Coordinates of C-alpha atoms in Angstrom, one line a residue:
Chain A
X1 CA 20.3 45.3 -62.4
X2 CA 18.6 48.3 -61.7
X3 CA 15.3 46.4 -60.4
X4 CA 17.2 45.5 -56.8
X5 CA 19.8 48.0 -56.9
X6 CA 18.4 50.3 -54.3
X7 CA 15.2 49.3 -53.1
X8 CA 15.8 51.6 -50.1
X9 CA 13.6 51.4 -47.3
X10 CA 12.5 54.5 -45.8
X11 CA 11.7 52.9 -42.4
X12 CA 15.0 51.0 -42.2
X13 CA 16.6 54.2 -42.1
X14 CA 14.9 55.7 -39.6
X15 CA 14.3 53.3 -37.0
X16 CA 17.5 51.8 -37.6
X17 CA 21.4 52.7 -38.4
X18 CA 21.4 48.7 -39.5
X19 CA 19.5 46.2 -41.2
X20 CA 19.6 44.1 -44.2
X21 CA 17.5 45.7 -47.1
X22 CA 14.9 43.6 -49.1
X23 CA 16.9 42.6 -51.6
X24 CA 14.5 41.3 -54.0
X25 CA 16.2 38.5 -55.8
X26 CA 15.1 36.0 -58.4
X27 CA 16.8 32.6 -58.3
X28 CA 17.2 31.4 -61.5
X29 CA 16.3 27.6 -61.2
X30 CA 18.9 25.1 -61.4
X31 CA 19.6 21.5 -62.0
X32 CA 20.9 19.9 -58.6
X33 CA 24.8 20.8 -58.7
X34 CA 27.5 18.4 -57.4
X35 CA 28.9 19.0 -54.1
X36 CA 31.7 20.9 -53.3
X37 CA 33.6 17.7 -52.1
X38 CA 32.5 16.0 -54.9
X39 CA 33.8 18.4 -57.4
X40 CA 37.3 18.1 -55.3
X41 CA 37.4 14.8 -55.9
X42 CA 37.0 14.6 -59.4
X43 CA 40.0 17.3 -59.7
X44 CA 42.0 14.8 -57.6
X45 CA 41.0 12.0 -59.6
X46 CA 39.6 10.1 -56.3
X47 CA 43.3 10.8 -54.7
X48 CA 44.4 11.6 -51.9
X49 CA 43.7 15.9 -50.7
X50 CA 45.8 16.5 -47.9
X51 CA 45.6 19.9 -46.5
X52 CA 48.7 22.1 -46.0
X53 CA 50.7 23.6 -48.7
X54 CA 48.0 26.0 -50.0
X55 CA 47.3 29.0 -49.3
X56 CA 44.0 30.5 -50.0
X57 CA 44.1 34.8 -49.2
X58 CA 40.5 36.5 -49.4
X59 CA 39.7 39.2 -47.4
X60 CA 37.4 38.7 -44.4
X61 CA 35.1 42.0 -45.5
X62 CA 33.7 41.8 -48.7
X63 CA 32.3 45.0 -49.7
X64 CA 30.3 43.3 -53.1
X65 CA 30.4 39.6 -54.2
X66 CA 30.8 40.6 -57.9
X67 CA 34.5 41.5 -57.7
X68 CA 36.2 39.4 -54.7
X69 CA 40.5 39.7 -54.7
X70 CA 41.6 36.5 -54.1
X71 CA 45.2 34.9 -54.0
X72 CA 46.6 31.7 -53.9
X73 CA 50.4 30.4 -53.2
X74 CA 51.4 27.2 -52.8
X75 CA 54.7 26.1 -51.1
X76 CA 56.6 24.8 -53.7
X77 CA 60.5 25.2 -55.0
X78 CA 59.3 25.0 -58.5
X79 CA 62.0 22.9 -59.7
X80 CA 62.0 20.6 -62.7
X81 CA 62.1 17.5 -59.9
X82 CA 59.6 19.2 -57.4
X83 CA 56.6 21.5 -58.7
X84 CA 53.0 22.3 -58.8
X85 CA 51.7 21.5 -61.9
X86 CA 48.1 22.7 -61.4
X87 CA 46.2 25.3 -59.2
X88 CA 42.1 25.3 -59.0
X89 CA 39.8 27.2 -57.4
X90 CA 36.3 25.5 -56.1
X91 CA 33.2 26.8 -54.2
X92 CA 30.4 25.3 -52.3
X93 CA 27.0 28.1 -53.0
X94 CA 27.6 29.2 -56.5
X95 CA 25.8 27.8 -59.3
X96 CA 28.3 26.2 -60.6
X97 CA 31.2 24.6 -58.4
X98 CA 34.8 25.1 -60.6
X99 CA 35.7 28.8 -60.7
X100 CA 39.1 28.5 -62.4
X101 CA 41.5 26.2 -63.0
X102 CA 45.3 27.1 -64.2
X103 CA 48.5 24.9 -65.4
X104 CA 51.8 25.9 -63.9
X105 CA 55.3 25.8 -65.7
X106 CA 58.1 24.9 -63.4
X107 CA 59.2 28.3 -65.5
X108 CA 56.6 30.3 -63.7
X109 CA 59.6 30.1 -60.7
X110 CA 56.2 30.7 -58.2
X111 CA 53.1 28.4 -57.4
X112 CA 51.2 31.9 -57.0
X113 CA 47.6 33.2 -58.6
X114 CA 45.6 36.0 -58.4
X115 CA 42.5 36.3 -59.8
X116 CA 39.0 38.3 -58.8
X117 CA 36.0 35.8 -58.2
X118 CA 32.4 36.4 -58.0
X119 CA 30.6 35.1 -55.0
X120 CA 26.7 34.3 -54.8
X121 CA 26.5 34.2 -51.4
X122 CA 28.6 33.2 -47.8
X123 CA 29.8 29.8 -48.2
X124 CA 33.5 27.7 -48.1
X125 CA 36.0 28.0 -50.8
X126 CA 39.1 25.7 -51.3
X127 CA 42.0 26.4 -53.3
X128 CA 43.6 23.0 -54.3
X129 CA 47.2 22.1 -56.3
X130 CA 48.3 19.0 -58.0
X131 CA 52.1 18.7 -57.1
X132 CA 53.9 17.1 -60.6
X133 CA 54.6 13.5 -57.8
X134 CA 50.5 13.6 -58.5
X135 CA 49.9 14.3 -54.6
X136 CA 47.5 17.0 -53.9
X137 CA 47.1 19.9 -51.2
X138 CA 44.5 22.6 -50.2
X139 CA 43.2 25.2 -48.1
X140 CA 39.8 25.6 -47.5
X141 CA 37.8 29.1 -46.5
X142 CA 35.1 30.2 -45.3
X143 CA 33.5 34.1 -46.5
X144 CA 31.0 35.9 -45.5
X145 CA 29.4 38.1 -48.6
X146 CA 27.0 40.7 -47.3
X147 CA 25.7 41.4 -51.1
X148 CA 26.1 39.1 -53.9
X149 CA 26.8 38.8 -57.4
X150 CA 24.7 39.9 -60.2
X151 CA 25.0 35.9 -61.1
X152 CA 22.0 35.7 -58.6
X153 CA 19.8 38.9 -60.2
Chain B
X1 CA 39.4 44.2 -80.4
X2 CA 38.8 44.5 -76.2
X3 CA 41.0 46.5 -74.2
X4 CA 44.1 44.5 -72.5
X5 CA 46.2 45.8 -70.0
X6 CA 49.4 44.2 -69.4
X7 CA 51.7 45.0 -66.2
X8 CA 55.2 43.8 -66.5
X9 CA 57.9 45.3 -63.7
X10 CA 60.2 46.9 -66.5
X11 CA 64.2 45.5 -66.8
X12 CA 63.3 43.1 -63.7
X13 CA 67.2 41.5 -63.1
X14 CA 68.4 37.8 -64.7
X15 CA 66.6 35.2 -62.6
X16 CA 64.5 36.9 -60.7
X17 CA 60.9 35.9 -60.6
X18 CA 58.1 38.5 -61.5
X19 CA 54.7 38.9 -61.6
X20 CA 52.8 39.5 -64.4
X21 CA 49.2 40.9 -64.4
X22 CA 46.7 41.2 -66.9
X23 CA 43.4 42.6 -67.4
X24 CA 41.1 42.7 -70.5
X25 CA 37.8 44.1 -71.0
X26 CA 34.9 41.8 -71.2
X27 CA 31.7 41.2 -69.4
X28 CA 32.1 37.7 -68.5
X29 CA 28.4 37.3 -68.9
X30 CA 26.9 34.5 -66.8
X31 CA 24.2 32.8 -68.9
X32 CA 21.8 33.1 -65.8
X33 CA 20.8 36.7 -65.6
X34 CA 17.6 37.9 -67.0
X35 CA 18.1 41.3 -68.9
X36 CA 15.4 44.0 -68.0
X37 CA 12.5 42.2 -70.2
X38 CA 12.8 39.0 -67.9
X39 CA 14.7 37.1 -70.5
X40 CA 18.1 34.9 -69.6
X41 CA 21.1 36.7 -71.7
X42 CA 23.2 33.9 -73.3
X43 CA 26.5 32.9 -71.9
X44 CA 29.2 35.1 -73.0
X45 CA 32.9 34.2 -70.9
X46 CA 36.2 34.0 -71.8
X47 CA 37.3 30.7 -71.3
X48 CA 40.9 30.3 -71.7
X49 CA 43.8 32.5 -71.3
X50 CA 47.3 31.3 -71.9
X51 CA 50.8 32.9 -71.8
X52 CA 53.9 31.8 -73.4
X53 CA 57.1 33.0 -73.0
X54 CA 58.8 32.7 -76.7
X55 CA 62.8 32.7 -77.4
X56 CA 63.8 32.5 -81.1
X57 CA 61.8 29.0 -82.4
X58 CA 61.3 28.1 -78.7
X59 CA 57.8 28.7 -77.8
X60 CA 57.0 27.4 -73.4
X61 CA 53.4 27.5 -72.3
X62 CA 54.0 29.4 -68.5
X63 CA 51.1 29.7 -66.9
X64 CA 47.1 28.9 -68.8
X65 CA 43.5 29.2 -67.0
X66 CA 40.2 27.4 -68.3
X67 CA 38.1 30.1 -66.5
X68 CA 33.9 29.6 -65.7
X69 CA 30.9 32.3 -64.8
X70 CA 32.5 33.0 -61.7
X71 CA 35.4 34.8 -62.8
X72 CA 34.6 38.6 -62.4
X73 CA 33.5 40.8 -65.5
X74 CA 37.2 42.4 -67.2
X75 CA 38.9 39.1 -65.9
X76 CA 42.4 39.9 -64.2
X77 CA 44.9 37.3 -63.4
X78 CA 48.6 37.8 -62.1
X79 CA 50.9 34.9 -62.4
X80 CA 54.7 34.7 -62.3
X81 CA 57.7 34.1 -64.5
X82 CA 61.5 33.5 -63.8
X83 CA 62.9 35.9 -65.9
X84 CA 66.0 34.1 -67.4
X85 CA 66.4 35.7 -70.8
X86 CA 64.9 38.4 -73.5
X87 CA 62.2 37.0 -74.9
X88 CA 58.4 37.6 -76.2
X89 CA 55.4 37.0 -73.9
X90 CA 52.7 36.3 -76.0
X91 CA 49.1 36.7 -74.2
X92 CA 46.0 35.1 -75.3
X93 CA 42.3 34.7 -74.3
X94 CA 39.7 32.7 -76.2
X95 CA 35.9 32.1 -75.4
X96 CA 32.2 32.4 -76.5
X97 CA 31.2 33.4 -79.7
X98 CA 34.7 33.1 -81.2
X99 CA 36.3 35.7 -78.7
X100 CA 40.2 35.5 -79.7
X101 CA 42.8 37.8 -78.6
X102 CA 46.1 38.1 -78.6
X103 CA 48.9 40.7 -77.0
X104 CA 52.7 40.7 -76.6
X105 CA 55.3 42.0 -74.8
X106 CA 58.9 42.3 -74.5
X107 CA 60.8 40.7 -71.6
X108 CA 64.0 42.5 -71.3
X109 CA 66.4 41.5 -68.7
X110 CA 69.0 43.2 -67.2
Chain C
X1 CA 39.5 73.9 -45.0
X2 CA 41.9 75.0 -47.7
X3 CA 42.1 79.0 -48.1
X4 CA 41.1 78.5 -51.4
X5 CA 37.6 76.9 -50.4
X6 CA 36.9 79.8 -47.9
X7 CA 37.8 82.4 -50.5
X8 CA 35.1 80.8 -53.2
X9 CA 32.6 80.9 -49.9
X10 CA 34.0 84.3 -49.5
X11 CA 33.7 85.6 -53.0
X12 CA 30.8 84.5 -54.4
X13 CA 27.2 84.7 -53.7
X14 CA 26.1 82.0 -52.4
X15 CA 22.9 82.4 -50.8
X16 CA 21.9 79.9 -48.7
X17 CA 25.0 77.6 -48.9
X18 CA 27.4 77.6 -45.9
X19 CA 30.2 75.3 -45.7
X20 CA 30.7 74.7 -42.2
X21 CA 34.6 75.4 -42.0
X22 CA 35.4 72.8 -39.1
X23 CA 33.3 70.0 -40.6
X24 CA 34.6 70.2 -44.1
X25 CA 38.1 68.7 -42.5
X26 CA 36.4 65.6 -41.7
X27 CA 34.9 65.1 -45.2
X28 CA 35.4 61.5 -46.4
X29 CA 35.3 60.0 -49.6
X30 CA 33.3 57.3 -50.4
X31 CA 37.3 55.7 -50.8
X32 CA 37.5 56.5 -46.7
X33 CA 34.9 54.1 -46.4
X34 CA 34.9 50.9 -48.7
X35 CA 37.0 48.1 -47.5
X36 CA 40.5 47.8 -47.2
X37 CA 40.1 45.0 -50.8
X38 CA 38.0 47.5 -52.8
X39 CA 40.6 50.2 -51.8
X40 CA 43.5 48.0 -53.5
X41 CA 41.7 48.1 -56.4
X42 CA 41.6 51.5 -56.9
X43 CA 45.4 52.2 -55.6
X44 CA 47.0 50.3 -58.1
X45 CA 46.8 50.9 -61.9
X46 CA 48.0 47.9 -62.6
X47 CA 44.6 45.7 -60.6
X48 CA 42.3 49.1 -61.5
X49 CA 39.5 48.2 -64.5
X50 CA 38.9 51.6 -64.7
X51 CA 42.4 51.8 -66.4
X52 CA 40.6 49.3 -69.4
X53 CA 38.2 52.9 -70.4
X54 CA 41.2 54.9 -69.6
X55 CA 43.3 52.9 -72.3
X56 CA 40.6 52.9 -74.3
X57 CA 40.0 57.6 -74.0
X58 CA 43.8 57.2 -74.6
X59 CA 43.1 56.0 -78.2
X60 CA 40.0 58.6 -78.6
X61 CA 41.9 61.4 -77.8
X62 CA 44.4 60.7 -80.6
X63 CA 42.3 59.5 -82.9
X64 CA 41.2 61.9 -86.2
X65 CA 37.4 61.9 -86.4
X66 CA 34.7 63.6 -88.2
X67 CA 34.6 65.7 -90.6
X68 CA 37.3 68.0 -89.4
X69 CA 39.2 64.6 -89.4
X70 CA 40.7 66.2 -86.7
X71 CA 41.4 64.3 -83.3
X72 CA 41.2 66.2 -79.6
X73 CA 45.5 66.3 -79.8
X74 CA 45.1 68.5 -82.9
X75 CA 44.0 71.1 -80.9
X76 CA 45.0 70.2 -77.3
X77 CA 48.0 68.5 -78.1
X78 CA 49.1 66.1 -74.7
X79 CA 46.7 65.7 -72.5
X80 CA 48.8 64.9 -69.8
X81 CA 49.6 69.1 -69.7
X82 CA 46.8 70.6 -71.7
X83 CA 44.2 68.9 -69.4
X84 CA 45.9 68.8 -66.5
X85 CA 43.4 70.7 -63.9
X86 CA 40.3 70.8 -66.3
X87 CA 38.3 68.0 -65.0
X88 CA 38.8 69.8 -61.2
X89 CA 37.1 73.6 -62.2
X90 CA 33.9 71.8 -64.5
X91 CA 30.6 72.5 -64.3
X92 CA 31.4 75.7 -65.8
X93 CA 30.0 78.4 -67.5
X94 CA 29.3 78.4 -70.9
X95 CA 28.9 81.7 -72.8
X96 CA 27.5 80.9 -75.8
X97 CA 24.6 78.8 -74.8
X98 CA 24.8 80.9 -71.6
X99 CA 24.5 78.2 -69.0
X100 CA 26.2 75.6 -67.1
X101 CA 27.6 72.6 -68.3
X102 CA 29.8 69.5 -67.2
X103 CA 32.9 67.7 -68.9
X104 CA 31.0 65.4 -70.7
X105 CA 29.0 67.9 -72.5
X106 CA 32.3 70.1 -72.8
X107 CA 33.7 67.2 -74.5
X108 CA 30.4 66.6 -76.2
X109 CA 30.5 70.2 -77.8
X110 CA 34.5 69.6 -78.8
X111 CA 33.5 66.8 -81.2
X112 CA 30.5 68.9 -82.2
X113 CA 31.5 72.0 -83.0
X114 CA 35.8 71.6 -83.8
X115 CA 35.8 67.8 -85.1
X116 CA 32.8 68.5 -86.9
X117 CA 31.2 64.6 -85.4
X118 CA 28.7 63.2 -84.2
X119 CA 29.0 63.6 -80.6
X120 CA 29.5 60.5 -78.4
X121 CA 25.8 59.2 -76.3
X122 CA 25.6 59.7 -73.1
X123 CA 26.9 56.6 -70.8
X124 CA 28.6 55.4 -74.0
X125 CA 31.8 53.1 -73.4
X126 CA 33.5 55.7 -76.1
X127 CA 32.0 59.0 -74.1
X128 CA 33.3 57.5 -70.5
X129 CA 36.4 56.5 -71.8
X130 CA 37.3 59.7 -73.1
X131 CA 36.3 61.7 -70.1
X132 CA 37.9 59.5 -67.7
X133 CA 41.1 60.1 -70.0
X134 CA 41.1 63.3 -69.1
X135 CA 39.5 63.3 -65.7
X136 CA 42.7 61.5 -64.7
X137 CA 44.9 64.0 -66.0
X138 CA 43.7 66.1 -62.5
X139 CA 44.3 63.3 -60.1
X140 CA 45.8 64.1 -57.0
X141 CA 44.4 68.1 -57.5
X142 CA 41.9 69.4 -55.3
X143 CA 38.4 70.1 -56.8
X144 CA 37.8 73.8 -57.6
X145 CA 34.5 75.2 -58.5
X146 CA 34.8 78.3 -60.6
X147 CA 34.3 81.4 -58.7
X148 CA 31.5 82.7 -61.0
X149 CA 28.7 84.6 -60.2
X150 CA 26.5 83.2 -63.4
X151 CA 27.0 80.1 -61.8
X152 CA 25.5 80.9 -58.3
X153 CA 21.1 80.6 -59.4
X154 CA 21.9 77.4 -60.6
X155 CA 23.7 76.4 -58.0
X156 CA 21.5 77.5 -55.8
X157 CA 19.0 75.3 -57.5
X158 CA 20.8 72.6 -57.3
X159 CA 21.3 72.6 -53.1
X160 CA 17.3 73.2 -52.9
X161 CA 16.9 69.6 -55.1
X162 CA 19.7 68.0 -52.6
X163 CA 17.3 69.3 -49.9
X164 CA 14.2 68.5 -51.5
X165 CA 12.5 65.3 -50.7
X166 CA 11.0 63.0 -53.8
X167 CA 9.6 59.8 -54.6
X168 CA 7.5 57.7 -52.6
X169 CA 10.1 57.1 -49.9
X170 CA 9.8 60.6 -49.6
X171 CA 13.9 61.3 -48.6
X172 CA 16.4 64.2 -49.8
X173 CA 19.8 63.4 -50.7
X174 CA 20.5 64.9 -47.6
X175 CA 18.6 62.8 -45.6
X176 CA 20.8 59.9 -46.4
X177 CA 24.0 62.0 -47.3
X178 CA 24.1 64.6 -44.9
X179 CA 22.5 63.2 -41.7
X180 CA 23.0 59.6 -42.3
X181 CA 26.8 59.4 -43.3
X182 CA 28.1 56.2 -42.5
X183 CA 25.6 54.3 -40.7
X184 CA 24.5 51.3 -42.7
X185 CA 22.4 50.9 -45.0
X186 CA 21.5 47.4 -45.8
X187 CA 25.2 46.1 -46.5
X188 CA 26.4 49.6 -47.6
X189 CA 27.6 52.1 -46.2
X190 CA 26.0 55.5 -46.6
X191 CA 28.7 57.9 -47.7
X192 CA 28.8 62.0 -47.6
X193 CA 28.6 61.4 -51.8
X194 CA 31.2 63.2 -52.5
X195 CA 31.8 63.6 -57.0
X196 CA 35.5 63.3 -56.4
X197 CA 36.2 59.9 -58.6
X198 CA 33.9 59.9 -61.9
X199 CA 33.4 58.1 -63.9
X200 CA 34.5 55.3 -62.0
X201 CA 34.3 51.2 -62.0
X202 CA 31.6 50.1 -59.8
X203 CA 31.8 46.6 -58.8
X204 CA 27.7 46.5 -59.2
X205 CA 27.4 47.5 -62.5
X206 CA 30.6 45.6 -63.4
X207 CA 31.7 48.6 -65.7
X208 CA 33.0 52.4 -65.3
X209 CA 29.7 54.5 -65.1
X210 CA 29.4 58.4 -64.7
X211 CA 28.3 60.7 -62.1
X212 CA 25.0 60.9 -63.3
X213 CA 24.4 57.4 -63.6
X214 CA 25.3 57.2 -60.1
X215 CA 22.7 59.9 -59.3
X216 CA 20.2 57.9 -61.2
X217 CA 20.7 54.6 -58.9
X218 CA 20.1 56.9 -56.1
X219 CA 16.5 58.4 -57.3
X220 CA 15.0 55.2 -58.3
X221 CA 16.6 53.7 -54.9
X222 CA 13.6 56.3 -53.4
X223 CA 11.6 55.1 -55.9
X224 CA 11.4 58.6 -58.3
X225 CA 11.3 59.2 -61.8
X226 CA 15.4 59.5 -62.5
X227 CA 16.1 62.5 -64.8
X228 CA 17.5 61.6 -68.3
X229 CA 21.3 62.0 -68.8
X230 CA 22.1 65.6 -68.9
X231 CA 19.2 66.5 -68.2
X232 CA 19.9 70.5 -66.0
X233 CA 18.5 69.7 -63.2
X234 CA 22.0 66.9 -63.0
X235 CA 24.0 69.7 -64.0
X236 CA 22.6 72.0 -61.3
X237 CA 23.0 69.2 -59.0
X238 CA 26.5 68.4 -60.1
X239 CA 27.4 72.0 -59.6
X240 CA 25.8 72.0 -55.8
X241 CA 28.2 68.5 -55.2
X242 CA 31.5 70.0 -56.6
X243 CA 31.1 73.0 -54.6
X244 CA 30.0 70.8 -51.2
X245 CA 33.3 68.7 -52.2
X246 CA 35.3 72.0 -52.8
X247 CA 39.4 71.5 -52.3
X248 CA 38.6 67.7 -51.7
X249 CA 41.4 65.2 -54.1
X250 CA 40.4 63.8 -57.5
X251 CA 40.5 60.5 -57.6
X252 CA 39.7 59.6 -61.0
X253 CA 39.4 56.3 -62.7
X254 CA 38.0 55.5 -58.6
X255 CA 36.6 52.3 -58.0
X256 CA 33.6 51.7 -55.7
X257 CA 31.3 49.0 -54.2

């Protein structure tokens, strides 16, 4: 961690109030990943996503991609007869595209999750449910992270 | 046995729907970052957390996560619960390298 | 600036450090500055990780160790009201080895020379989890350096290194702390680095870290050699940074970028 922590650049202090620093960062080499869409897809099953329903809360400055606060609600009664039954989170940049995926008790009374993700780089995020009728919904986001994740070190 | 630290709102009324949040420490290690000799470290993540809500014999799954590397190191998730009767809420979070945890906690209702 | 504050500038000897009375009300906390998400984490116990070590010094502190088999409540009984305050006066003085040390190695000296144990390691999970216990319990109280006149050479040292420019980027502390507060650098944001939250959860290192390791990041970021933990030269430093953050809030377990 410490090898790009601060790799401070005397000039870019100086001559400037702003600037991206060097990071030096290592990729580690990865097999081509699925898409984002495809990865949706599969969750659905090849159904239907309609958008609506969701929604996907992230905040629009992100101070450090290793700890982002996300939240996502889904309109929903959450009745025996009429509720969510599954809540996923999928991204487009990191290495890998599922970032968590939850099962919902109509008991829970409230299609809500928080969690804290960590993001690689900028890139779009959806938030998709599976309603118990086996319909589907989702929001989809797009963040801009200024540093990233240690995933990328 | 990892820290956990489990926030319920105390003697929330009959019926009322709360939130419950829960942290626990662990470093939700990626499997793709070198250490400082260069070398990968192995996956280490918790990859399931569940939470029932138990009454006598009667023992309902709530709310469960299958979580991946992009879950932030000391994982914290916050769910809800219609809080209908007493009852135990049993916590637990399995992964890697047999990582197996469990916590409780009452549910009193007023 | 608090009449307290003035009074230690007042009373004590401090050579060449002023504290510019009008500027001081403007000091910000790194908190000031981090974003509105990173702040939420820190407000709330409940969403803090920092609380995980906290629990965790909880435990410590009434746990029997060594071969006093005596645990810190022994002695000290509830934290809550027996450290309530501490974490706000230290460094301090100590007599017997005759020089300044910090609440770590206060701590450190507790399990050495009362429980009769091996002390904890510096940067240890046990060692930050036990000072932030009872860094917490003076949360909320403004930070006050001891007026005390054995403290004032090494203070003095300590301002000189914050002035001093090292490694090969050739910058002081206050280069970046003291004449570039707030402007950007890269995607952070330079703060005054103010002490007022250790240890606390950085989002970088994914962990609760102390003061010192904080420090450390800063050196090699100019590329220098980082002193060892407790090494004086920290403690000096430490004692120059309480007294620049004089009558400033704790904010311990704080959580930061």
């Amino acid at each position: 961690m410490k090898m790009y922590e601060y790799r401070f650049r005397r000039r870019q202090l100086l001559v400037s109030s702003v600037g991206l620093i060097g990071y030096a960062i290592v990729r580690p080499v990865f097999s081509a990943p699925v898409t984002l869409d495809a990865a949706l897809a599969e969750f659905s099953r090849g159904g239907k996503v309609t958008t609506g329903k969701v929604k996907f809360e992230i905040a629009e400055l992100i101070d450090n991609g290793n700890a982002v606060p996300i939240t996502v609600s889904v309109d929903s009664p959450m009745t025996e007869a009429n509720h969510v039954v599954a809540i996923a989170v999928f991204n487009e940049k990191n290495p890998q595209r599922e970032m968590i995926k939850t099962k919902l008790s109509p008991l829970a009374g409230r299609a809500q999750l928080s969690t804290r993700i960590r993001l690689a780089t900028s890139q779009k995020l959806t938030a998709i449910a599976e309603m118990n009728d086996g319909s589907f919904f989702s929001h989809t986001v797009e963040v801009v992270v200024t540093l990233a994740a240690c995933i990328e070190e | 046995m990892a820290r956990a630290l489990i926030t319920i709102p105390p003697n929330p009324k009959r019926n009322s729907i709360i939130e419950i949040r829960v942290l626990i420490q662990h470093p939700m290690e990626t499997g793709l970052r070198p250490d400082a000799e260069g070398k990968v470290q192995p996956r280490n993540i918790i990859r399931r957390f569940e939470c029932r809500f138990i009454v006598g014999d009667k023992s309902d799954l709530i709310f469960s996560a299958e979580l991946f590397p992009a879950i932030s190191a000391n994982p914290y998730i916050a769910f809800h619960l219609r809080a209908t009767q007493n009852g135990t809420l049993n916590f637990q979070w399995t992964g890697d390298n047999g990582f197996a945890q469990t916590e409780t906690a009452a549910l009193v209702v007023v | 600036m608090n009449g307290y504050v003035k009074n230690v500038v007042a009373t004590i000897a401090l050579g060449t450090i002023l504290l510019n009375v009008h500027a001081a009300e403007k000091r910000k906390s790194g908190y000031d500055i981090m974003s509105p998400s990173t702040q939420a984490l820190q407000n709330d116990d409940s969403q803090n990780p920092a609380m995980l070590w906290v629990k965790d010094g909880e435990a410590l502190w009434n746990r029997a160790a060594g071969e006093a088999k005596k645990s810190c409540a022994t002695c000290h009984s509830g934290a809550v009201k027996s450290m309530r305050g501490v974490a706000a006066r230290y460094p301090a003085f100590e007599p017997k080895s005759k020089r300044p040390i910090n609440l770590q190695q206060r701590i450190n000296l507790c399990q050495k020379n009362y429980q009769r144990a091996e002390p904890f390691s510096a940067e240890s999970s046990e060692l930050l989890s036990i000072e932030s216990y009872v860094a917490m319990q003076s949360r909320g109280l403004p930070i006050a350096p001891p007026r005390d006149a054995r403290l004032t050479a090494s203070r003095e040292r300590g301002q000189q290194f914050f002035q001093q420019r090292i490694g090969q980027l050739d910058l002081s502390c206050a280069d970046c702390h003291d004449n570039h507060a707030g402007k950007k650098l890269g995607s952070a944001t330079i703060p005054e680095a103010h002490p007022t939250a250790y240890p606390l959860y950085r989002l970088e290192w994914q962990s609760v870290g102390s003061l010192q390791r904080r420090l450390r990041n800063c050196m090699s970021g100019v590329r220098a050699e980082p002193y060892t933990f407790g090494a004086q030269e920290f403690i000096e430093l430490e004692l120059y940074m309480t007294l620049r953050a004089a009558g400033m809030r704790i904010e311990t377990p704080g959580v930061r970028p």
